[in-house]
Every structure is written in C-alpha cells, then in structure tokens.
PDB file of C-alpha atoms and ligand atoms in Angstrom:
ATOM      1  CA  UNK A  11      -9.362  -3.771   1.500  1.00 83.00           C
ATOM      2  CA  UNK A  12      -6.065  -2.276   0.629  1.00 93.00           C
ATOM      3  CA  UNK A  13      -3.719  -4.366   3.408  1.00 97.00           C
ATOM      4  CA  UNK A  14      -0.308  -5.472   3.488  1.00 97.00           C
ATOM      5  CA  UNK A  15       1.440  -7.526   5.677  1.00 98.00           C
ATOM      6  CA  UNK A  16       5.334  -6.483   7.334  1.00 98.00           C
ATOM      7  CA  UNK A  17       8.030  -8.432   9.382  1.00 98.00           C
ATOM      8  CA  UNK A  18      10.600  -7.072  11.397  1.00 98.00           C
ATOM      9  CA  UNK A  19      13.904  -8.866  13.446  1.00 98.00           C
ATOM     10  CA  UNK A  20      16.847  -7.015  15.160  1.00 98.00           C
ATOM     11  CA  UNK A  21      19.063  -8.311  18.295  1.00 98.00           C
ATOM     12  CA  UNK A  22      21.246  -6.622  20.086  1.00 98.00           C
ATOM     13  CA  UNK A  23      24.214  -7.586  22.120  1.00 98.00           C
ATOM     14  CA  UNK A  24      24.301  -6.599  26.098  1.00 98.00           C
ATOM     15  CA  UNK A  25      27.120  -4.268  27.334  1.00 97.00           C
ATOM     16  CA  UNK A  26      27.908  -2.768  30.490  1.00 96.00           C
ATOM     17  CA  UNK A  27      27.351   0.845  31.210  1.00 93.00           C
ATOM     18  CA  UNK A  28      24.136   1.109  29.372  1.00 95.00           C
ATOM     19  CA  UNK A  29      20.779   1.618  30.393  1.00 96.00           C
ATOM     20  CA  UNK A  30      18.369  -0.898  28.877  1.00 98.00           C
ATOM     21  CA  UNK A  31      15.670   0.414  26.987  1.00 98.00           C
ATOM     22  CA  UNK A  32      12.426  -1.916  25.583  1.00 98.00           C
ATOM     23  CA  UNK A  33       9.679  -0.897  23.920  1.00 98.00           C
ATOM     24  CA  UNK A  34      10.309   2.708  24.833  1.00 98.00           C
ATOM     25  CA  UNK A  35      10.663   2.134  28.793  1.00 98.00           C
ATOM     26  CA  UNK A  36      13.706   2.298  31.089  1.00 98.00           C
ATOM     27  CA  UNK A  37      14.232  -1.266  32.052  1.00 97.00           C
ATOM     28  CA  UNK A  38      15.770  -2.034  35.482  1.00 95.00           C
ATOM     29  CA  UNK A  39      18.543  -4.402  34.588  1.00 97.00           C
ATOM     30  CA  UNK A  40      22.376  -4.360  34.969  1.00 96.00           C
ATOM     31  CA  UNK A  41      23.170  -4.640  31.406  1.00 97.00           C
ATOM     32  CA  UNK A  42      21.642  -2.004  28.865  1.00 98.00           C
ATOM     33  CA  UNK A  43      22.198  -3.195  25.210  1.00 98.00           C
ATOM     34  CA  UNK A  44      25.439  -1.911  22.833  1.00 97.00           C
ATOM     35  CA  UNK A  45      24.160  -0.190  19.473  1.00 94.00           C
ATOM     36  CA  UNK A  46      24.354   3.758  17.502  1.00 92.00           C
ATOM     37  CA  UNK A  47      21.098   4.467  18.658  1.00 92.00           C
ATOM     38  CA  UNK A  48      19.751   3.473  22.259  1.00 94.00           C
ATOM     39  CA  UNK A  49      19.451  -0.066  20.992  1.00 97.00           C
ATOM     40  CA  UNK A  50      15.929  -0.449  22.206  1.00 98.00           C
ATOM     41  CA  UNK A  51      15.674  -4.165  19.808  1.00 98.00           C
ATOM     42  CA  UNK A  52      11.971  -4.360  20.469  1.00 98.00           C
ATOM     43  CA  UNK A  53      11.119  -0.847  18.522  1.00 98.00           C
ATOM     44  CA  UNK A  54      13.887  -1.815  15.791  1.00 98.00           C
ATOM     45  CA  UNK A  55      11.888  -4.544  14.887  1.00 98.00           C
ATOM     46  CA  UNK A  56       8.537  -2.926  14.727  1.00 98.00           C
ATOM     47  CA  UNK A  57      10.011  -0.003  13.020  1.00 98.00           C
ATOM     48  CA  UNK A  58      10.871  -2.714  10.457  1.00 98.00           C
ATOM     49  CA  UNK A  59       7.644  -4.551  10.203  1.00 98.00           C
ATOM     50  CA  UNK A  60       5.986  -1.134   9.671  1.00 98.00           C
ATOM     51  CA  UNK A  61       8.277   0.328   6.662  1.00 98.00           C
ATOM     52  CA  UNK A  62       8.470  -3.212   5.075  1.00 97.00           C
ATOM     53  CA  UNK A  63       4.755  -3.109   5.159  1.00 97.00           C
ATOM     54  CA  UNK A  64       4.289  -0.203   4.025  1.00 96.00           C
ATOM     55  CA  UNK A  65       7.538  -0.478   0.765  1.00 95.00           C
ATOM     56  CA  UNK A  66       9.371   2.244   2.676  1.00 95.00           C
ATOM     57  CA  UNK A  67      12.419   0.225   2.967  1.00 95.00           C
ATOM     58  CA  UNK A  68      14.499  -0.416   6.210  1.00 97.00           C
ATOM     59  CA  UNK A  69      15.763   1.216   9.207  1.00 96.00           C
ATOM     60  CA  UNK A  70      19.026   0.878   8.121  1.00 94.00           C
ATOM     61  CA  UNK A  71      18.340   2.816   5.107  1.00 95.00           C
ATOM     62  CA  UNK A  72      16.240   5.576   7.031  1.00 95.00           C
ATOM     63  CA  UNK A  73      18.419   6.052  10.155  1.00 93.00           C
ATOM     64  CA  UNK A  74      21.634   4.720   9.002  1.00 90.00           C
ATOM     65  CA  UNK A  75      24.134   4.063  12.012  1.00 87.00           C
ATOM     66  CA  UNK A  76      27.004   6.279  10.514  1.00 88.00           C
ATOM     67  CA  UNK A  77      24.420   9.485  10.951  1.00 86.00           C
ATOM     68  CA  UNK A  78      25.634  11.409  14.027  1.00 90.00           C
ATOM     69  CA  UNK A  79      22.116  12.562  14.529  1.00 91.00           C
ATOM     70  CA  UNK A  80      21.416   9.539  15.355  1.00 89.00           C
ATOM     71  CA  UNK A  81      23.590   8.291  17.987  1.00 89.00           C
ATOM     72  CA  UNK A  82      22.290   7.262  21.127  1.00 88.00           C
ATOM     73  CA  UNK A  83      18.756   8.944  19.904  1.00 92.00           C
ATOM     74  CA  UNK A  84      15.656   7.632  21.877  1.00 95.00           C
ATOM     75  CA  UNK A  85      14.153   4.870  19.226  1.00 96.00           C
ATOM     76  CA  UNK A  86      11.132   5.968  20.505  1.00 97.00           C
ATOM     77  CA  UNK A  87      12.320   9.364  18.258  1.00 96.00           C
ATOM     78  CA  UNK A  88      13.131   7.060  15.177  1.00 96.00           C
ATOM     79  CA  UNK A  89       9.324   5.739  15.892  1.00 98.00           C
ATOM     80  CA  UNK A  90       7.468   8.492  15.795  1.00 98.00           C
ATOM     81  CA  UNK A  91       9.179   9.725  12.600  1.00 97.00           C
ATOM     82  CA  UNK A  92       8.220   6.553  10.603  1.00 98.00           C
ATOM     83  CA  UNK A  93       4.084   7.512  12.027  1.00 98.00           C
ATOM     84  CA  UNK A  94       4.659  10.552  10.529  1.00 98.00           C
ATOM     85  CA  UNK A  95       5.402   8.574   7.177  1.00 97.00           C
ATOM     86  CA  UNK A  96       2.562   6.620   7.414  1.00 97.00           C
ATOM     87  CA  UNK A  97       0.173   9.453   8.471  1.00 95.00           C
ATOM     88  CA  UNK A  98       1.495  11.105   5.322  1.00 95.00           C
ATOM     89  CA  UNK A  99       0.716   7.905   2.891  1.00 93.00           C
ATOM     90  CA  UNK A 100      -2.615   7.693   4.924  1.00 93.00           C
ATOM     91  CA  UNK A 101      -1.634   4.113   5.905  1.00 95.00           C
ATOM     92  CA  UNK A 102      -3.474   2.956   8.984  1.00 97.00           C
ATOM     93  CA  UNK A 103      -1.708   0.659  11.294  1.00 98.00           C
ATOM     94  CA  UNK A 104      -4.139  -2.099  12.228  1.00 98.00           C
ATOM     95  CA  UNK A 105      -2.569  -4.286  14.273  1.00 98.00           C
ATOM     96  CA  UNK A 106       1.280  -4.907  15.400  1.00 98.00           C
ATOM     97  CA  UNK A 107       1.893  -8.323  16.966  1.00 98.00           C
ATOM     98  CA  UNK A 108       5.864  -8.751  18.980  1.00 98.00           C
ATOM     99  CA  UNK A 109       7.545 -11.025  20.845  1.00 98.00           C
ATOM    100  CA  UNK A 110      10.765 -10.037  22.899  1.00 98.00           C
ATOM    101  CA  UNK A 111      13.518 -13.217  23.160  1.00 98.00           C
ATOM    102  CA  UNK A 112      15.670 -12.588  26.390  1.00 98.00           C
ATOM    103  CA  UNK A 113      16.409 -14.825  29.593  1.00 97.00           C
ATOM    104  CA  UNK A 114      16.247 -11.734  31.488  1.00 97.00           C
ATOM    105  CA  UNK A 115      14.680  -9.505  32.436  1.00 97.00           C
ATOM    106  CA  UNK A 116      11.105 -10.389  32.519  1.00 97.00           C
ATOM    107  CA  UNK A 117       9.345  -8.500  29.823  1.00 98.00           C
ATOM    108  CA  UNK A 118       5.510  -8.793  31.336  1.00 97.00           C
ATOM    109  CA  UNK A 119       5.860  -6.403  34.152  1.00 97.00           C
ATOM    110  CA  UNK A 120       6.654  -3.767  31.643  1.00 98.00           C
ATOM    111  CA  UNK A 121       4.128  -4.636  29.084  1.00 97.00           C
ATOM    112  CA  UNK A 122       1.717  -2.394  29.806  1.00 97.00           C
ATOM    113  CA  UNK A 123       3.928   0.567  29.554  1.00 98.00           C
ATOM    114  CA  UNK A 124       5.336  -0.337  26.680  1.00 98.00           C
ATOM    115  CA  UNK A 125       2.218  -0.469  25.286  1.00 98.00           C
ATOM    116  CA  UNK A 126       1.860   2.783  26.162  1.00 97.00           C
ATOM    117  CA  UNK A 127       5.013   4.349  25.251  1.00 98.00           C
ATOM    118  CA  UNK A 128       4.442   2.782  21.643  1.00 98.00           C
ATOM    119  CA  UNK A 129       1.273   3.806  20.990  1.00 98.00           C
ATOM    120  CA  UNK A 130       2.239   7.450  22.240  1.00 97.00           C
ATOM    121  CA  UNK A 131       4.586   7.451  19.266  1.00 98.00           C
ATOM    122  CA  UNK A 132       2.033   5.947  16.487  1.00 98.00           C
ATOM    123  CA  UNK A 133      -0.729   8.765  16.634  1.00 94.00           C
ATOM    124  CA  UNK A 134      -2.483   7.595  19.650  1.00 90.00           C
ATOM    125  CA  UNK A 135      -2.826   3.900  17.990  1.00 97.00           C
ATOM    126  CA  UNK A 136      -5.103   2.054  20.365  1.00 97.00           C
ATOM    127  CA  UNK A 137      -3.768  -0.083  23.429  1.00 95.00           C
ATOM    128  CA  UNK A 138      -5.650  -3.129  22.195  1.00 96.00           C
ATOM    129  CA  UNK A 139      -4.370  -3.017  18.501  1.00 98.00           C
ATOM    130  CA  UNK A 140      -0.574  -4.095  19.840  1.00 98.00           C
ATOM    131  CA  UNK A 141       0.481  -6.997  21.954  1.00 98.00           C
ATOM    132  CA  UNK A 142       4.086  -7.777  23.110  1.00 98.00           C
ATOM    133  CA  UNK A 143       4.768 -10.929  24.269  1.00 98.00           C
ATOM    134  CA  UNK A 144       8.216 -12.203  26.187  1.00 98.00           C
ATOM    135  CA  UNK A 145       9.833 -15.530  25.618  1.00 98.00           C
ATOM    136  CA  UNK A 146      12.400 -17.817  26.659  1.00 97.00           C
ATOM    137  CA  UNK A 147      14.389 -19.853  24.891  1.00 97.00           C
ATOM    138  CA  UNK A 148      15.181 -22.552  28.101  1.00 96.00           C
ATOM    139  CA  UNK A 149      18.974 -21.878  27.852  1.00 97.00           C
ATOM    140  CA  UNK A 150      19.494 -22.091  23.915  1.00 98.00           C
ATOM    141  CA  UNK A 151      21.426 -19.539  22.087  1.00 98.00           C
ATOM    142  CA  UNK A 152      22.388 -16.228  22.636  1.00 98.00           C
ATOM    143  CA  UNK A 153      19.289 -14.837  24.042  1.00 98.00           C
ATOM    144  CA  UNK A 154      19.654 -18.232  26.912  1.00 98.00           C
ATOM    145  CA  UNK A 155      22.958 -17.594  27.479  1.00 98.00           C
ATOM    146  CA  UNK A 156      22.509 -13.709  28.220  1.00 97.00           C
ATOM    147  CA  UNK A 157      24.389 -12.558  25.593  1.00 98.00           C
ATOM    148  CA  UNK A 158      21.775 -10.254  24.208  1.00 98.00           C
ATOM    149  CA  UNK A 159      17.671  -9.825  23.274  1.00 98.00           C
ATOM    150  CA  UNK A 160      16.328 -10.324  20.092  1.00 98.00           C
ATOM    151  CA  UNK A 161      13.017  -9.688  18.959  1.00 98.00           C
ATOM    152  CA  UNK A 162       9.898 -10.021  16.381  1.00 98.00           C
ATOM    153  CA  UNK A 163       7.750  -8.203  14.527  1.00 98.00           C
ATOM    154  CA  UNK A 164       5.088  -8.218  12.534  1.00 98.00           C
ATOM    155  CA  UNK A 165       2.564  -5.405  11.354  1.00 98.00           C
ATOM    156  CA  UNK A 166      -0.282  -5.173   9.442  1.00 98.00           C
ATOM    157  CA  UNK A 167      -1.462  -2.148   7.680  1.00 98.00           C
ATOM    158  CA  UNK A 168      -4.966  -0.769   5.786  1.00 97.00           C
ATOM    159  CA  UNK A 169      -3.194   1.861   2.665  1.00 92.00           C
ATOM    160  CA  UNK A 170      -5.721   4.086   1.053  1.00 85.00           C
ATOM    161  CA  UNK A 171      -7.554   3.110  -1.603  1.00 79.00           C
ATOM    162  CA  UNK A 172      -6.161   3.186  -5.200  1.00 75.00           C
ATOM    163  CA  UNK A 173      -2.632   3.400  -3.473  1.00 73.00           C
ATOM    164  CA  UNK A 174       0.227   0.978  -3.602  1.00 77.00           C
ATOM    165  CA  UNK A 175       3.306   0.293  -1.524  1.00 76.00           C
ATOM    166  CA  UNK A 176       6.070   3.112  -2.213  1.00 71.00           C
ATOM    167  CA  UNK A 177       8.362   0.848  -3.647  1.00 55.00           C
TER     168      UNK A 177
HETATM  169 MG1  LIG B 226      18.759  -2.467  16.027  1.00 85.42          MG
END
C-alpha cells in the first residue's frame, strides 16, 4: 500500500463587498473574505493537503497570487486542476478530513453541498470519502472575534505502485 499522508491550513481575513465562498458554495453572510482568488479558505487548505501529499508542492507555488489569471478565479477552478494532477500521477484520493474555524456563519447547513461541490471537482470522489466539520473557538482569536475563517486539512492518498512522491 503505496499511501501518503498531506496537511493543509489557510485563513483569510473578512472584507466588505465580497461574496463568501466555502467549500465551493455561495454562503449567505454579510462579509465575503479578502484574497487574489475568491478566497474560498476551506478549498485552499485541501488543495494543500492534496499537493503536499502527493510532493507537488503548494498552492502558492501552483497558482501564485501575482498571476492575473488567477484573480478572483472560482477555487473550485484551482481544484479541479490539481484532480487533474493527480488523475495524471494515478494517485487516488482516499479520504480528505476538514474542519472550518469561524464564529459565523454556521458551516453545517451547507455541508452537504459542499460536499458536493468538492467532490464534483475531484473526479466524482465519493460523498462518504470527505467530511467537513465547523468549529468554534468560544470567542478566542481571530476566527472568535470575526475577523476572518481559517481552516484544516488533511488528505490521504493511495499512489501507484512502484511510484514515489514527485518531489
Ligand atoms: Mg488562501
């Protein structure tokens, strides 16, 4: 069993005149998050989990935030470019574990879509082999004071047999 293990972190600050974007859904909440792309913190992190798993690097270093093409891009976009990567290096995704730090909104409403959205992007992955999972942090920090979302990644991948991590 070829596996290896990936973690991912981003957070992103709120800013007015944004929409709000989390694992791939419109959110409805007054704030959307500032950032090049359309800040969407939850697929940052899981794009990280899955290249770190897989030795491909960063997204910084894939979709850096100086690259026009990338501004305000759907992550969901960025996502389904790193499946490709993965489909290529027939590296199968078997599980992706998350956990979204905000006061607000409420992330379990949207969970199921989100689910959805992200599993869209990675080839059809099944429903049951990702889990998000929204948290609180009782008023500490910048996620309790409202000053932005963070969140947590991690991935776990099955590479072909014989092959290694790219880098
Ligand atoms: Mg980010």
């Amino acid at each position: 069993m070829n596996l290896r293990v990936g973690i991912g972190y981003d957070a992103h600050a709120f800013a007015d005149d944004r929409p709000l974007y989390l694992g791939g859904v419109r959110i409805d909440h007054p704030r959307g998050l500032a950032g090049h792309s359309d800040a969407d913190v939850l697929i940052h992190a899981v794009i990280d989990a899955l290249l770190g798993a897989a030795g491909l690097g960063n997204i910084g270093r894939l979709f850096p935030d100086t690259g026009p093409e990338f501004k305000n891009i759907r992550s969901l976009e960025l996502l389904k470019k790193v499946s490709d990567l993965l489909v290529a290096r027939d590296a199968r995704i078997v599980n992706i574990d998350t956990v979204v730090v905000c006061e607000a909104p409420r992330i379990g409403p949207y969970e199921e879509r989100m689910k959805e959205a992200l599993c869209g992007a990675l080839a059809g992955l099944p429903a049951g082999s990702i889990s998000i999972k929204g948290k609180t942090t009782e008023g500490m920090g910048f996620e309790g004071r409202g000053e932005g979302i963070s969140a947590q990644a991690v991935a776990l991948l099955q590479l072909a047999e014989g092959v290694s991590p790219a880098e």
